[in-house]
Amino acid sequence: FYFIAPLCIAAIVLGIYIIRKSTRILIYDHLSEGSNKGVGYVYDILSTQYPSSKVLKDARLIPSSITDDNPAVKPSSDIIFVNKCGVLLITVITDKGEFDNPKTGEWRYRFVDSEGKVQIRKKINPFDSTIPQIRAVSDLLKSEGIYSKCIKRLVVYTQSKIRFTYNYSEIIHVDKLISTIDEMNSKNELTPSEARVAFAAVTKYSAGLSK
């Protein structure tokens, strides 16, 4: 009995893990089949892999009094993810085409329109536009006694027909999102308690700005 019982418990634990893993894969495959791969798509992937209490969508971080005077400042983060890796501010790109994407300064977006004509448009640089967001979250965390430099940015693109002039580690395809976060989580920037406090603080702050 003393030999069989641990094996049974181990088998049950393994079975639960396999079922959860298989369920997540099925849900991910189902999501990937959809045509609307926007912010909601990335949010659903994260919420499937991690508890929803760690993910926020369209979270406002900058007051309108600031964004009204400076349209280059992005008022909301497409997605905020809080875990051991810290606080991730995620910008989602859904366009197909080519991006001239310097780390600082304006981006240019080149694409072919529905009439087959090549178009070039200016794009706000997500690295520049999220600088005020980082400052806001940093001040917020400091007010909660969290001084770790744990705020990071990711740019996640969801289309396959896309090309960037410059490759940065912070720009990834959505297929690499979970593996990237898992790798970042291994560094343990926040304790579980700090992550809960940070998520609650950001949620409350964002809700206050959205009223």
Short mmCIF file of C-alpha atoms in Angstrom, two decimals:
data_model
loop_
_atom_site.label_atom_id
_atom_site.label_comp_id
_atom_site.label_asym_id
_atom_site.label_seq_id
_atom_site.Cartn_x
_atom_site.Cartn_y
_atom_site.Cartn_z
CA PHE A 1 0.00 0.00 0.00
CA TYR A 2 2.77 2.44 0.96
CA PHE A 3 4.39 1.79 -2.41
CA ILE A 4 1.23 1.95 -4.52
CA ALA A 5 -0.28 5.09 -2.94
CA PRO A 6 2.50 7.48 -4.05
CA LEU A 7 2.34 6.02 -7.56
CA CYS A 8 -1.42 6.61 -7.68
CA ILE A 9 -1.02 10.20 -6.51
CA ALA A 10 1.73 10.79 -9.06
CA ALA A 11 -0.44 9.28 -11.80
CA ILE A 12 -3.36 11.54 -10.84
CA VAL A 13 -1.17 14.66 -10.80
CA LEU A 14 0.34 13.71 -14.17
CA GLY A 15 -3.12 13.04 -15.58
CA ILE A 16 -4.39 16.45 -14.46
CA TYR A 17 -1.34 18.15 -15.99
CA ILE A 18 -1.79 16.33 -19.32
CA ILE A 19 -5.51 17.19 -19.44
CA ARG A 20 -4.85 20.86 -18.72
CA LYS A 21 -2.02 20.97 -21.25
CA SER A 22 -4.15 19.29 -23.92
CA THR A 23 -7.06 21.62 -23.21
CA ARG A 24 -4.83 24.67 -23.57
CA ILE A 25 -3.47 23.38 -26.88
CA LEU A 26 -6.99 22.76 -28.21
CA ILE A 27 -8.13 26.23 -27.16
CA TYR A 28 -5.02 27.82 -28.70
CA ASP A 29 -5.59 25.93 -31.97
CA HIS A 30 -9.22 27.06 -32.00
CA LEU A 31 -8.22 30.68 -31.44
CA SER A 32 -5.60 30.47 -34.19
CA GLU A 33 -8.22 29.41 -36.71
CA GLY A 34 -10.06 32.71 -36.34
CA SER A 35 -9.59 35.57 -38.79
CA ASN A 36 -9.72 38.42 -36.26
CA LYS A 37 -6.24 38.31 -34.74
CA GLY A 38 -6.26 41.59 -32.88
CA VAL A 39 -5.80 42.62 -29.26
CA GLY A 40 -8.58 40.29 -28.15
CA TYR A 41 -6.84 37.35 -29.80
CA VAL A 42 -3.59 37.95 -27.90
CA TYR A 43 -5.55 38.56 -24.69
CA ASP A 44 -7.41 35.25 -25.09
CA ILE A 45 -4.14 33.36 -25.64
CA LEU A 46 -2.65 34.80 -22.45
CA SER A 47 -5.84 34.21 -20.47
CA THR A 48 -5.86 30.59 -21.63
CA GLN A 49 -2.27 29.99 -20.55
CA TYR A 50 -2.31 32.06 -17.35
CA PRO A 51 -4.95 33.11 -14.80
CA SER A 52 -7.10 35.98 -16.05
CA SER A 53 -6.17 37.83 -12.84
CA LYS A 54 -2.78 38.48 -14.46
CA VAL A 55 -3.99 39.99 -17.75
CA LEU A 56 -5.59 43.36 -18.57
CA LYS A 57 -6.86 44.51 -21.97
CA ASP A 58 -7.05 48.12 -23.22
CA ALA A 59 -5.89 49.44 -19.86
CA ARG A 60 -5.70 53.23 -19.74
CA LEU A 61 -2.53 54.53 -18.10
CA ILE A 62 -2.29 58.16 -19.23
CA PRO A 63 -4.84 60.90 -18.35
CA SER A 64 -6.68 62.54 -21.24
CA SER A 65 -5.29 65.92 -20.14
CA ILE A 66 -1.88 64.71 -21.37
CA THR A 67 -2.89 62.78 -24.48
CA ASP A 68 -5.13 65.60 -25.75
CA ASP A 69 -2.04 67.81 -26.08
CA ASN A 70 0.25 65.09 -27.42
CA PRO A 71 -1.33 62.56 -29.83
CA ALA A 72 2.00 60.67 -30.06
CA VAL A 73 1.47 59.49 -26.48
CA LYS A 74 -0.55 56.30 -26.32
CA PRO A 75 -3.19 56.58 -23.57
CA SER A 76 -3.81 52.85 -23.13
CA SER A 77 -1.74 49.69 -23.19
CA ASP A 78 -3.19 47.09 -25.54
CA ILE A 79 -2.43 44.42 -22.95
CA ILE A 80 -0.82 44.47 -19.51
CA PHE A 81 0.51 41.19 -18.19
CA VAL A 82 1.78 40.81 -14.62
CA ASN A 83 3.69 37.77 -13.41
CA LYS A 84 7.06 36.75 -12.02
CA CYS A 85 8.67 38.38 -15.07
CA GLY A 86 7.34 41.75 -13.94
CA VAL A 87 4.88 44.09 -15.63
CA LEU A 88 4.74 43.69 -19.41
CA LEU A 89 3.24 46.46 -21.53
CA ILE A 90 2.27 44.75 -24.77
CA THR A 91 1.54 46.55 -28.04
CA VAL A 92 -0.24 44.47 -30.69
CA ILE A 93 0.39 44.97 -34.43
CA THR A 94 -2.19 43.45 -36.77
CA ASP A 95 -1.10 45.00 -40.08
CA LYS A 96 0.51 43.15 -42.99
CA GLY A 97 3.37 44.79 -44.87
CA GLU A 98 6.80 46.27 -44.20
CA PHE A 99 7.85 48.45 -41.29
CA ASP A 100 10.84 50.76 -41.18
CA ASN A 101 11.14 50.56 -37.41
CA PRO A 102 13.95 52.52 -35.73
CA LYS A 103 14.14 52.10 -31.95
CA THR A 104 13.45 55.80 -31.54
CA GLY A 105 11.71 58.11 -33.97
CA GLU A 106 8.74 57.72 -36.27
CA TRP A 107 8.03 54.42 -38.01
CA ARG A 108 6.99 54.12 -41.66
CA TYR A 109 4.57 51.47 -42.84
CA ARG A 110 4.62 50.24 -46.47
CA PHE A 111 1.78 48.08 -47.77
CA VAL A 112 -0.26 47.24 -50.87
CA ASP A 113 -3.85 48.48 -50.77
CA SER A 114 -6.96 46.78 -52.14
CA GLU A 115 -6.32 48.30 -55.58
CA GLY A 116 -2.80 46.90 -55.75
CA LYS A 117 -1.12 50.25 -55.16
CA VAL A 118 1.82 50.64 -52.81
CA GLN A 119 1.07 52.98 -49.91
CA ILE A 120 3.44 54.44 -47.34
CA ARG A 121 2.11 55.81 -44.05
CA LYS A 122 3.62 57.14 -40.88
CA LYS A 123 3.23 55.06 -37.73
CA ILE A 124 3.70 55.99 -34.10
CA ASN A 125 6.74 54.23 -32.68
CA PRO A 126 5.42 51.88 -29.93
CA PHE A 127 8.70 52.15 -28.02
CA ASP A 128 8.46 55.95 -27.89
CA SER A 129 4.72 56.08 -27.24
CA THR A 130 4.92 53.76 -24.22
CA ILE A 131 7.64 55.71 -22.39
CA PRO A 132 5.02 57.77 -20.48
CA GLN A 133 3.22 54.50 -19.66
CA ILE A 134 6.38 53.06 -18.14
CA ARG A 135 6.83 56.18 -16.02
CA ALA A 136 3.21 56.01 -14.86
CA VAL A 137 3.45 52.34 -13.87
CA SER A 138 6.84 52.88 -12.22
CA ASP A 139 5.44 55.69 -10.05
CA LEU A 140 2.43 53.56 -9.23
CA LEU A 141 4.54 50.60 -8.13
CA LYS A 142 6.80 52.83 -6.03
CA SER A 143 3.71 54.08 -4.20
CA GLU A 144 3.06 50.42 -3.33
CA GLY A 145 6.63 49.89 -2.11
CA ILE A 146 7.80 48.00 -5.20
CA TYR A 147 11.09 49.43 -6.46
CA SER A 148 12.20 46.61 -8.76
CA LYS A 149 12.98 47.61 -12.35
CA CYS A 150 10.45 45.11 -13.58
CA ILE A 151 8.54 47.04 -16.26
CA LYS A 152 9.17 45.80 -19.78
CA ARG A 153 7.74 46.29 -23.26
CA LEU A 154 6.81 43.80 -25.94
CA VAL A 155 5.56 44.41 -29.46
CA VAL A 156 3.58 41.39 -30.66
CA TYR A 157 2.61 41.02 -34.32
CA THR A 158 -0.09 38.57 -35.33
CA GLN A 159 0.30 38.34 -39.11
CA SER A 160 2.76 36.21 -41.08
CA LYS A 161 3.15 38.55 -44.06
CA ILE A 162 5.11 41.22 -42.26
CA ARG A 163 8.71 42.40 -42.31
CA PHE A 164 10.74 44.75 -40.14
CA THR A 165 13.83 46.68 -41.16
CA TYR A 166 15.36 46.12 -37.71
CA ASN A 167 15.01 43.07 -35.50
CA TYR A 168 14.73 43.60 -31.75
CA SER A 169 14.23 41.05 -29.00
CA GLU A 170 11.17 43.04 -27.88
CA ILE A 171 9.40 42.46 -31.22
CA ILE A 172 8.03 38.92 -31.53
CA HIS A 173 5.42 36.94 -33.42
CA VAL A 174 2.42 35.85 -31.40
CA ASP A 175 3.46 32.20 -31.81
CA LYS A 176 6.52 32.95 -29.65
CA LEU A 177 4.64 34.92 -26.99
CA ILE A 178 4.17 32.13 -24.44
CA SER A 179 7.71 30.75 -24.78
CA THR A 180 9.11 34.29 -24.47
CA ILE A 181 7.10 34.96 -21.30
CA ASP A 182 8.08 31.59 -19.83
CA GLU A 183 11.73 32.47 -20.37
CA MET A 184 11.21 35.91 -18.80
CA ASN A 185 9.39 34.34 -15.84
CA SER A 186 12.48 32.30 -15.00
CA LYS A 187 14.20 35.50 -13.82
CA ASN A 188 11.67 36.13 -11.01
CA GLU A 189 11.56 39.92 -11.09
CA LEU A 190 8.54 39.95 -8.74
CA THR A 191 7.51 37.70 -5.89
CA PRO A 192 3.97 36.26 -6.08
CA SER A 193 2.89 38.78 -3.41
CA GLU A 194 4.42 41.71 -5.32
CA ALA A 195 2.79 40.54 -8.55
CA ARG A 196 -0.63 40.49 -6.87
CA VAL A 197 -0.11 43.95 -5.42
CA ALA A 198 1.14 45.30 -8.75
CA PHE A 199 -1.79 43.87 -10.72
CA ALA A 200 -4.34 45.19 -8.22
CA ALA A 201 -2.73 48.65 -8.24
CA VAL A 202 -2.62 48.87 -12.05
CA THR A 203 -6.21 47.62 -12.34
CA LYS A 204 -7.51 50.18 -9.85
CA TYR A 205 -5.51 53.03 -11.39
CA SER A 206 -6.65 52.20 -14.92
CA ALA A 207 -10.29 51.90 -13.86
CA GLY A 208 -10.06 55.32 -12.20
CA LEU A 209 -8.78 56.93 -15.41
CA SER A 210 -11.45 55.26 -17.51
CA LYS A 211 -14.37 56.77 -15.58
#
